[in-house]
PDB file of C-alpha atoms and ligand atoms in Angstrom:
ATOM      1  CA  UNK X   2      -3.687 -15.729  50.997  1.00  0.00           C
ATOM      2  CA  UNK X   3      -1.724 -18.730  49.712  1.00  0.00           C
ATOM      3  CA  UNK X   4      -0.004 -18.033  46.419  1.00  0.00           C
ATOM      4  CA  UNK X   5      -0.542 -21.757  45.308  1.00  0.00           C
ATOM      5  CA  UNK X   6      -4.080 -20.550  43.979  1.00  0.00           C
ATOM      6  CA  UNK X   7      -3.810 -17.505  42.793  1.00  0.00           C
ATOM      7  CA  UNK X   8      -1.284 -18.789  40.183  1.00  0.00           C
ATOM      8  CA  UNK X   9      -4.070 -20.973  38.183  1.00  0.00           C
ATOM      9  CA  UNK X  10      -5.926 -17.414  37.673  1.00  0.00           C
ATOM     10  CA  UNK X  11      -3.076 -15.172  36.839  1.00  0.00           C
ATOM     11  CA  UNK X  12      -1.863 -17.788  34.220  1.00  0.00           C
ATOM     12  CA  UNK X  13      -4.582 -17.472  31.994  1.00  0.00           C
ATOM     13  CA  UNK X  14      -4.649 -13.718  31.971  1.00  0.00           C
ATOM     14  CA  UNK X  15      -1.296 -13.587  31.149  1.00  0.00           C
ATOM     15  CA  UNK X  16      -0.959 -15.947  28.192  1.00  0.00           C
ATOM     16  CA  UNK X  17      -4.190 -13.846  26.457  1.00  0.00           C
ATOM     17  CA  UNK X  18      -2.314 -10.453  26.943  1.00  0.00           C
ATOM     18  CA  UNK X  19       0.555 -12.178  24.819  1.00  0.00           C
ATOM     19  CA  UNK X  20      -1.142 -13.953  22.739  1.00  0.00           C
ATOM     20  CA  UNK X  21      -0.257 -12.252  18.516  1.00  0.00           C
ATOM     21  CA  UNK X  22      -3.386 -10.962  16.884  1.00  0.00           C
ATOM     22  CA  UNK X  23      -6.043 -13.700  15.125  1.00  0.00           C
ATOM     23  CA  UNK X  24      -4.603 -14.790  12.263  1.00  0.00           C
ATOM     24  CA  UNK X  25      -7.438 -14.730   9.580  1.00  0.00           C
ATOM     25  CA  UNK X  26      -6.483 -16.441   6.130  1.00  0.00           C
ATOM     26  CA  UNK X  27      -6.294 -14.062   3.674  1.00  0.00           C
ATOM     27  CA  UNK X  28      -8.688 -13.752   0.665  1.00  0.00           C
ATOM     28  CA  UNK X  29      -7.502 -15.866  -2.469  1.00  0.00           C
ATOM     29  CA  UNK X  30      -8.064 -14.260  -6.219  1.00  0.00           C
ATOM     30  CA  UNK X  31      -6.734 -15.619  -9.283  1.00  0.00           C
ATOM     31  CA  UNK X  32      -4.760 -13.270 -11.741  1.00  0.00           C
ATOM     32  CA  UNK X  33      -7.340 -10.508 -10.435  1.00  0.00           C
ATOM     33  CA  UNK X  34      -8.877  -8.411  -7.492  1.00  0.00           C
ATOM     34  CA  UNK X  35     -10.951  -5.560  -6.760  1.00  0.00           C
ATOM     35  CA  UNK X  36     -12.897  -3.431  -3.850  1.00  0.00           C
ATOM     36  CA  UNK X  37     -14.445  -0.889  -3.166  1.00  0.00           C
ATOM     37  CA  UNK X  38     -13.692   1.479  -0.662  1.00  0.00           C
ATOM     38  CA  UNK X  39     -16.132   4.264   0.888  1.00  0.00           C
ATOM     39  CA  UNK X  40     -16.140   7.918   0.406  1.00  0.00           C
ATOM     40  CA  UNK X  41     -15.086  10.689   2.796  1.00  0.00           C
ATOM     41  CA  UNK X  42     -12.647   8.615   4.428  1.00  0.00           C
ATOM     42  CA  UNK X  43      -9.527  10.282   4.492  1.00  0.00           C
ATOM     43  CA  UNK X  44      -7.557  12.918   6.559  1.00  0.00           C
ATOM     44  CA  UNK X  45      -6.121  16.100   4.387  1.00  0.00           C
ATOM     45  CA  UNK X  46      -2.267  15.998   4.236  1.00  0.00           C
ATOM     46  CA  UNK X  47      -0.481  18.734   5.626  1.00  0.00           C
ATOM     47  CA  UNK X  48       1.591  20.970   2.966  1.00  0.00           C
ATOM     48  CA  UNK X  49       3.909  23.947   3.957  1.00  0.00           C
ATOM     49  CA  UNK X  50       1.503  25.915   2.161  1.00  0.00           C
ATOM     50  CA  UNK X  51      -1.484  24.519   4.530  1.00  0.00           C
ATOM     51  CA  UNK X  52      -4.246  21.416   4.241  1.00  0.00           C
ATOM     52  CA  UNK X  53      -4.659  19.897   0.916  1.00  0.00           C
ATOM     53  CA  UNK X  54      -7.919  17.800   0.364  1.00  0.00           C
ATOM     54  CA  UNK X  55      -6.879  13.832   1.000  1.00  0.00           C
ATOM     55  CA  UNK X  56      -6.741  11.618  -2.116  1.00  0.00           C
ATOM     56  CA  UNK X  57      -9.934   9.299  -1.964  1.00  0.00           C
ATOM     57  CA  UNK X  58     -10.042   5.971  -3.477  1.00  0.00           C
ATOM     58  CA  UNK X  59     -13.087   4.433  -3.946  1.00  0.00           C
ATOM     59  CA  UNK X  60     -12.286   1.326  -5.915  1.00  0.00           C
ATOM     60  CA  UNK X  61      -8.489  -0.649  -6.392  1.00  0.00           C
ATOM     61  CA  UNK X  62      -7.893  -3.319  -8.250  1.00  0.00           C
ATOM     62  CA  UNK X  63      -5.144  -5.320  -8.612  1.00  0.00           C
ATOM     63  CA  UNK X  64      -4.579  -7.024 -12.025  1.00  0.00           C
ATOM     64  CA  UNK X  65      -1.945  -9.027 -13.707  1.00  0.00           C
ATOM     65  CA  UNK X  66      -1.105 -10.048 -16.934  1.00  0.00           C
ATOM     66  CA  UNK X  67       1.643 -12.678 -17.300  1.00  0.00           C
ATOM     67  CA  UNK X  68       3.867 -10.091 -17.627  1.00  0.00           C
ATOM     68  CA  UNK X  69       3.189  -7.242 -15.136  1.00  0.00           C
ATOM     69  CA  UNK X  70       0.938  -6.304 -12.041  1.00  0.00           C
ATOM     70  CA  UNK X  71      -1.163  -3.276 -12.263  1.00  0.00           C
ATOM     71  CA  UNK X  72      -1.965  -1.118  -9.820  1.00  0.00           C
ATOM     72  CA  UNK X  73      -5.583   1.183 -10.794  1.00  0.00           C
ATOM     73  CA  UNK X  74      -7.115   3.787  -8.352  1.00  0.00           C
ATOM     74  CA  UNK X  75     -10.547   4.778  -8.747  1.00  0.00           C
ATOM     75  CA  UNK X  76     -10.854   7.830  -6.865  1.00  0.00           C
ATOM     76  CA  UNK X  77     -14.029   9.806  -5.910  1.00  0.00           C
ATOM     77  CA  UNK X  78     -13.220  12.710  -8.058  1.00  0.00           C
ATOM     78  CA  UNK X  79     -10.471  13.853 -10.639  1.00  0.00           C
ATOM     79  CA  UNK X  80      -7.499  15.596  -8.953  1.00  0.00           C
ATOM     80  CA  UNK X  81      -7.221  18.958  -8.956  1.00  0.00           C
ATOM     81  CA  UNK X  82      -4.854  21.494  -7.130  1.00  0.00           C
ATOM     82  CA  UNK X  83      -1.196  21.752  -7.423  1.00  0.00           C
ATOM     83  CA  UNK X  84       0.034  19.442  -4.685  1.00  0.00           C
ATOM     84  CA  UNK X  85       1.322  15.243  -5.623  1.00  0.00           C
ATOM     85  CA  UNK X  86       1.006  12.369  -3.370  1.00  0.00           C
ATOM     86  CA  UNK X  87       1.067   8.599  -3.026  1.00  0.00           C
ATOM     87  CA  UNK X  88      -3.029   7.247  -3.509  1.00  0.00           C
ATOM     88  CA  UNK X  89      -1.741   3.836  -2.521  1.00  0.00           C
ATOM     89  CA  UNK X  90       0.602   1.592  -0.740  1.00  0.00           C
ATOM     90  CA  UNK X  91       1.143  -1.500  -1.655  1.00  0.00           C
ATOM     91  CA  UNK X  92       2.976  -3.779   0.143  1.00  0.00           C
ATOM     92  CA  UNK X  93       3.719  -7.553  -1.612  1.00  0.00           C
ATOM     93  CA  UNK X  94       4.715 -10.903   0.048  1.00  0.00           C
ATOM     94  CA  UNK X  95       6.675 -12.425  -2.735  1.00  0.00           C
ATOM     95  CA  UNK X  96       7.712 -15.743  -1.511  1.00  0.00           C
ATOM     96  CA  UNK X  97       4.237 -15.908   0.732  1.00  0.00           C
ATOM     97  CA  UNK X  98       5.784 -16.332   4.013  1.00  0.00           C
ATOM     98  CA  UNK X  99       5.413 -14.308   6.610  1.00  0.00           C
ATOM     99  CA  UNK X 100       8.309 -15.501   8.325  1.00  0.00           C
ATOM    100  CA  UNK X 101      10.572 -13.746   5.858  1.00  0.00           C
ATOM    101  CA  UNK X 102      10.256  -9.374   5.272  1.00  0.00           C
ATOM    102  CA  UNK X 103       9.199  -6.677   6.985  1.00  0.00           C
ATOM    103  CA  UNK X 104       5.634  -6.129   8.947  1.00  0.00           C
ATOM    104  CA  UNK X 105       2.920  -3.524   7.417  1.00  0.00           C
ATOM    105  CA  UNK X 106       3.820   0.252   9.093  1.00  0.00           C
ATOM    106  CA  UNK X 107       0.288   0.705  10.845  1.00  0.00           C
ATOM    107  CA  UNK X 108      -1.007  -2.280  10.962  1.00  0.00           C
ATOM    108  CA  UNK X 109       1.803  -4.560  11.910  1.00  0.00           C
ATOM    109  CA  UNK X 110       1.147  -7.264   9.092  1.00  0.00           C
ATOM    110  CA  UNK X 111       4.155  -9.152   8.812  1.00  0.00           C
ATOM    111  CA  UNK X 112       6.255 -11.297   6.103  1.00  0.00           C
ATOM    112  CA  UNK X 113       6.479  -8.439   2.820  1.00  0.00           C
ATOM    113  CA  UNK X 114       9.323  -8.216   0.891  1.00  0.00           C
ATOM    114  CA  UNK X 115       8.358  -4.914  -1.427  1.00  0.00           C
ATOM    115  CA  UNK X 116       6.125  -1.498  -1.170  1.00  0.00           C
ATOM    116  CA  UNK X 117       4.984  -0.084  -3.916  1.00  0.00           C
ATOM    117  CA  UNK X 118       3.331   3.421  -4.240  1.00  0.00           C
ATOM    118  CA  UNK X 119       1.186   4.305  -6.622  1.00  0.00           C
ATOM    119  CA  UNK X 120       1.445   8.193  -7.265  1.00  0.00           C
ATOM    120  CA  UNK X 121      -0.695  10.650  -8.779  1.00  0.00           C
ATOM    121  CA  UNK X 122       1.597  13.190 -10.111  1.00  0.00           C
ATOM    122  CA  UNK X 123       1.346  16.731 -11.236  1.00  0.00           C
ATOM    123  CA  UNK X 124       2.963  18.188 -14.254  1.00  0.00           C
ATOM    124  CA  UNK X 125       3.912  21.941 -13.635  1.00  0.00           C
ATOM    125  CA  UNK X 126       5.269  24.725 -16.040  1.00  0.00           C
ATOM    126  CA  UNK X 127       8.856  24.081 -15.857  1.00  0.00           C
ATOM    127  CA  UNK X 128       8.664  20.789 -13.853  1.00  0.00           C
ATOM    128  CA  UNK X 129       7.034  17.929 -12.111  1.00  0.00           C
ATOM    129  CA  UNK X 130       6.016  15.998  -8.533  1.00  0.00           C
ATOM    130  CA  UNK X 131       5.460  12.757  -7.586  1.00  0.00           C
ATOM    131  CA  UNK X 132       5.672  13.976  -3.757  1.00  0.00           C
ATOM    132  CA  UNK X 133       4.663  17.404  -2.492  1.00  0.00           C
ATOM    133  CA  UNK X 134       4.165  20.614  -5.407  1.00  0.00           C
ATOM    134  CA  UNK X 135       6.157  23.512  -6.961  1.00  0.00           C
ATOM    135  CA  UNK X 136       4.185  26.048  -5.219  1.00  0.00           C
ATOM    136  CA  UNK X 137       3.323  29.455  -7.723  1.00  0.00           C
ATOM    137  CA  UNK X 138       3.970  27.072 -10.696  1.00  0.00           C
ATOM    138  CA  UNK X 139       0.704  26.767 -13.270  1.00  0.00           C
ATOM    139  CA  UNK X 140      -0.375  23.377 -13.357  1.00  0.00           C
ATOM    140  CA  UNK X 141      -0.499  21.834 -16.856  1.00  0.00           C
ATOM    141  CA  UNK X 142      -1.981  18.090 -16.051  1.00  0.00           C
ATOM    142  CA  UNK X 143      -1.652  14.875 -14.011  1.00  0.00           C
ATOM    143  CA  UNK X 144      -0.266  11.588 -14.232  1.00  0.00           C
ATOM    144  CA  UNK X 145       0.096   8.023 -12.954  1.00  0.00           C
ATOM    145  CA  UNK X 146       3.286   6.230 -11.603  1.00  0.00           C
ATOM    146  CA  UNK X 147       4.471   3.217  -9.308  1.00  0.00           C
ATOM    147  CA  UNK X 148       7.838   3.440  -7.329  1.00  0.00           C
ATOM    148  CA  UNK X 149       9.285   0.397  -6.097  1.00  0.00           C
ATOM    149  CA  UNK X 150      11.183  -0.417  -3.296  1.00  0.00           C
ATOM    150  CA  UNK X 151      12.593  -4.038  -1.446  1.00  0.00           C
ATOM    151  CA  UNK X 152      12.779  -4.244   2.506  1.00  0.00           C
ATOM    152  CA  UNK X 153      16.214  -5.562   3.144  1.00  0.00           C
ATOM    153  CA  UNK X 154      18.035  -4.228   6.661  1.00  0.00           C
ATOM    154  CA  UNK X 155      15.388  -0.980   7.323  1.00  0.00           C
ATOM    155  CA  UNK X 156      12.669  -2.472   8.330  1.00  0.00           C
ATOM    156  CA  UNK X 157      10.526   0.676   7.979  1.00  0.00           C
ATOM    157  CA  UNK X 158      12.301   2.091   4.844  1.00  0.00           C
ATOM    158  CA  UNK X 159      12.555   0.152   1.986  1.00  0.00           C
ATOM    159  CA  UNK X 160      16.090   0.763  -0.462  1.00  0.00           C
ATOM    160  CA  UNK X 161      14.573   2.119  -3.579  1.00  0.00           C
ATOM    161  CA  UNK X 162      14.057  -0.527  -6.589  1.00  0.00           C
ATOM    162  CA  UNK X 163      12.467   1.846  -9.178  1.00  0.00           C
ATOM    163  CA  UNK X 164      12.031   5.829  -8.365  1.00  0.00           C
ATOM    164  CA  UNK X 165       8.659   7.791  -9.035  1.00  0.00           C
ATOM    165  CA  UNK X 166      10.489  10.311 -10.598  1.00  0.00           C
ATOM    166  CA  UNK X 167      12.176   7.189 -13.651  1.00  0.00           C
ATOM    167  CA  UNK X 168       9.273   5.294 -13.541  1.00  0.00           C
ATOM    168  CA  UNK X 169       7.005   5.295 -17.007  1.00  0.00           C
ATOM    169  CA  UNK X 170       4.576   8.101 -16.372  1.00  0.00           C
ATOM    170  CA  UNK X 171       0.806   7.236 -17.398  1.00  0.00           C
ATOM    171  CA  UNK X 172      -1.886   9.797 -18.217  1.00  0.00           C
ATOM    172  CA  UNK X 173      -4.755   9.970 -15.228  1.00  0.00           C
ATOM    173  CA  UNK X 174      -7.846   9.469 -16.906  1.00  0.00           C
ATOM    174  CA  UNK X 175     -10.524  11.096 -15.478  1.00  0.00           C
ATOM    175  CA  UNK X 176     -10.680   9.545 -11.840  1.00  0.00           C
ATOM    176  CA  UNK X 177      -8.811   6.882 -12.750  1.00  0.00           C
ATOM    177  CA  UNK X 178      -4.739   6.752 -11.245  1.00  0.00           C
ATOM    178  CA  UNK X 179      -3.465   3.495 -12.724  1.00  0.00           C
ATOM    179  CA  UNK X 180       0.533   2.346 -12.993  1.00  0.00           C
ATOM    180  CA  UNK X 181       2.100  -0.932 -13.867  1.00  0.00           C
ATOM    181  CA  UNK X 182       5.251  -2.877 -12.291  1.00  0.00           C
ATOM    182  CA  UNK X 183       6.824  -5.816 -14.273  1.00  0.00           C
ATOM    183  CA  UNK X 184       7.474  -9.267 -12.976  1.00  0.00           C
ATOM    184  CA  UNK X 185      11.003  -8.770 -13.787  1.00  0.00           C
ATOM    185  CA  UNK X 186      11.198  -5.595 -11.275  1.00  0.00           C
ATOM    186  CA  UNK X 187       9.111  -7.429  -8.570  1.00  0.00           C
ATOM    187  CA  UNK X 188      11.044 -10.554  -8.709  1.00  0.00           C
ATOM    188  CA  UNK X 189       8.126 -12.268  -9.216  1.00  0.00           C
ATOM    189  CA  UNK X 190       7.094 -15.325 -11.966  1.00  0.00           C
ATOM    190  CA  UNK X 191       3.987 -15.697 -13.638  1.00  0.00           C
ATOM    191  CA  UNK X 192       1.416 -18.667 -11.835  1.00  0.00           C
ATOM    192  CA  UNK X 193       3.049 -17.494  -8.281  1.00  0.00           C
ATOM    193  CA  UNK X 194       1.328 -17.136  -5.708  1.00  0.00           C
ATOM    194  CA  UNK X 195       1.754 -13.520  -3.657  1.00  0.00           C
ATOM    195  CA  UNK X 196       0.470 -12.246  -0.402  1.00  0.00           C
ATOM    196  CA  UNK X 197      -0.872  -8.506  -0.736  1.00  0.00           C
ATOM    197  CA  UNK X 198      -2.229  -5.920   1.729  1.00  0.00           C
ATOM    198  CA  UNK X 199      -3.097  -2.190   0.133  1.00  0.00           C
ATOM    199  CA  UNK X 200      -3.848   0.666   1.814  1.00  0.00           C
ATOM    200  CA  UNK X 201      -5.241   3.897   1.440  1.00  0.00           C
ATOM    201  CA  UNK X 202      -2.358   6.222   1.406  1.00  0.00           C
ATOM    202  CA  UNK X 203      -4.639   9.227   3.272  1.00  0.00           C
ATOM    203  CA  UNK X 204      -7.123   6.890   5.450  1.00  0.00           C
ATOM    204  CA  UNK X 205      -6.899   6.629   8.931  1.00  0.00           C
ATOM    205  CA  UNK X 206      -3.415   6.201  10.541  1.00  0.00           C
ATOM    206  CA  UNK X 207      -4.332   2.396  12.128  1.00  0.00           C
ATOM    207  CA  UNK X 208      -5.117  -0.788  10.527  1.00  0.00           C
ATOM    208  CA  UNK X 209      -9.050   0.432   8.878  1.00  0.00           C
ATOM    209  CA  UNK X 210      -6.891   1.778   5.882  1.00  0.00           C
ATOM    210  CA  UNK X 211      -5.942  -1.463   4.737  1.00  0.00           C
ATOM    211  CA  UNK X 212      -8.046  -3.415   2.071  1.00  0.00           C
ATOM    212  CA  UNK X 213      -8.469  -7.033   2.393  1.00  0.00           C
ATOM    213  CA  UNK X 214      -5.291  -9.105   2.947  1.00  0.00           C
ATOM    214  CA  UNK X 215      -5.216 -11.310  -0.545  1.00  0.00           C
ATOM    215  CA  UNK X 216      -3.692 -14.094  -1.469  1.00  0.00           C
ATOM    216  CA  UNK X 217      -3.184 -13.223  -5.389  1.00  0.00           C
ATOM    217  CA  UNK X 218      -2.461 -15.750  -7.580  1.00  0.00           C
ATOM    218  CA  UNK X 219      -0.619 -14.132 -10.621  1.00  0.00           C
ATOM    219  CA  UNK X 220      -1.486 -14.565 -14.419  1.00  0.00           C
TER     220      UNK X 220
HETATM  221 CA1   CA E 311     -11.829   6.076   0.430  1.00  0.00          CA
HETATM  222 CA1   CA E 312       7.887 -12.879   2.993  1.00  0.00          CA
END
């Protein structure tokens, strides 16, 4: 077979194997966003003491302020149990290019300088957790914070900005997890423009546990 036209087929192929995923422009919001987010979409997370139920969100928004951005988890019931975890992720472009930052960890997203986690904690007898659970301690409540951290040479583990553990703690009302970061910690002014994808911290492990990519225009 002569090689001379084989080459116009093969070409073709190639260049759509390499090709980077669609780029789809992200949603724009001003000062504000919100979804939804089904029920019964989660995995449980594994403890040393066995499964615990995964944390389900139902509804996120995103708010700011002029002075901070808030972070507020709806989920599909009030926590209960003994055992903390991140509800969200929440990683943040701040200079909106995706040139500069590290990529999303499951769905390869790239260009975000920050990750925040929004935790729902859980107060103990003689202690608290942000992450995991004093196991045979009585629970005495729940409570909301953000940690903060800023990609810089590990692209997969940010250095820590602001720790659950010093971070302001805020009572979980009812379903509600909710946590604020100021501008001043995010580097951030107010009438910037950021780029934002959230995730579920319990959905799936591949892209479906990301909410819409937004472009948020802060207060
Ligand atoms: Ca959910
Ligand atoms: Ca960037």
């Amino acid at each position: 077979m002569d090689v001379r036209l084989l080459l116009p087929c093969l070409v073709p192929v190639v260049l759509a194997l390499a090709s980077p995923p669609k780029n789809t422009a992200p949603q724009e919001a001003t000062h504000a966003v919100e979804w939804t987010d089904p029920a019964g979409d989660v995995h449980p997370g594994s403890t040393s003491g066995g499964e615990r139920p995964g944390r389900d969100v139902v509804k996120l928004a995103l708010r700011s302020d002029g002075t901070k951005l808030t972070i507020a988890a709806t989920l599909n019931a009030p926590p209960t149990g003994d055992f903390a975890s991140d509800v969200v992720r929440v990683y943040i472009d701040t200079d909106d290019d995706p040139q500069t930052g590290a990529a999303t960890f499951w769905s390869r997203k790239p260009g975000f300088e920050l990750l925040a986690k929004l935790y729902g904690c859980v107060r103990y007898e003689g202690g608290s957790a942000c992450s995991g659970g004093l196991t045979g301690s009585k629970v005495k409540g729940y409570y909301a914070v953000a940690d903060l951290g800023r990609f810089k040479s590990d692209p997969i583990n940010p250095e820590q900005v602001i720790s659950a553990m010093d971070a302001p703690a805020v009572p979980i009302q009812g379903a509600l997890v909710s946590a604020s970061l100021s501008y001043a910690d995010l580097g951030v002014k107010p009438g910037q423009t950021v780029r934002i994808v959230a995730r579920e911290s319990d959905g799936p492990f591949d892209a479906t546990a990301d909410f819409p990519e937004v472009a948020l225009t802060l207060k």
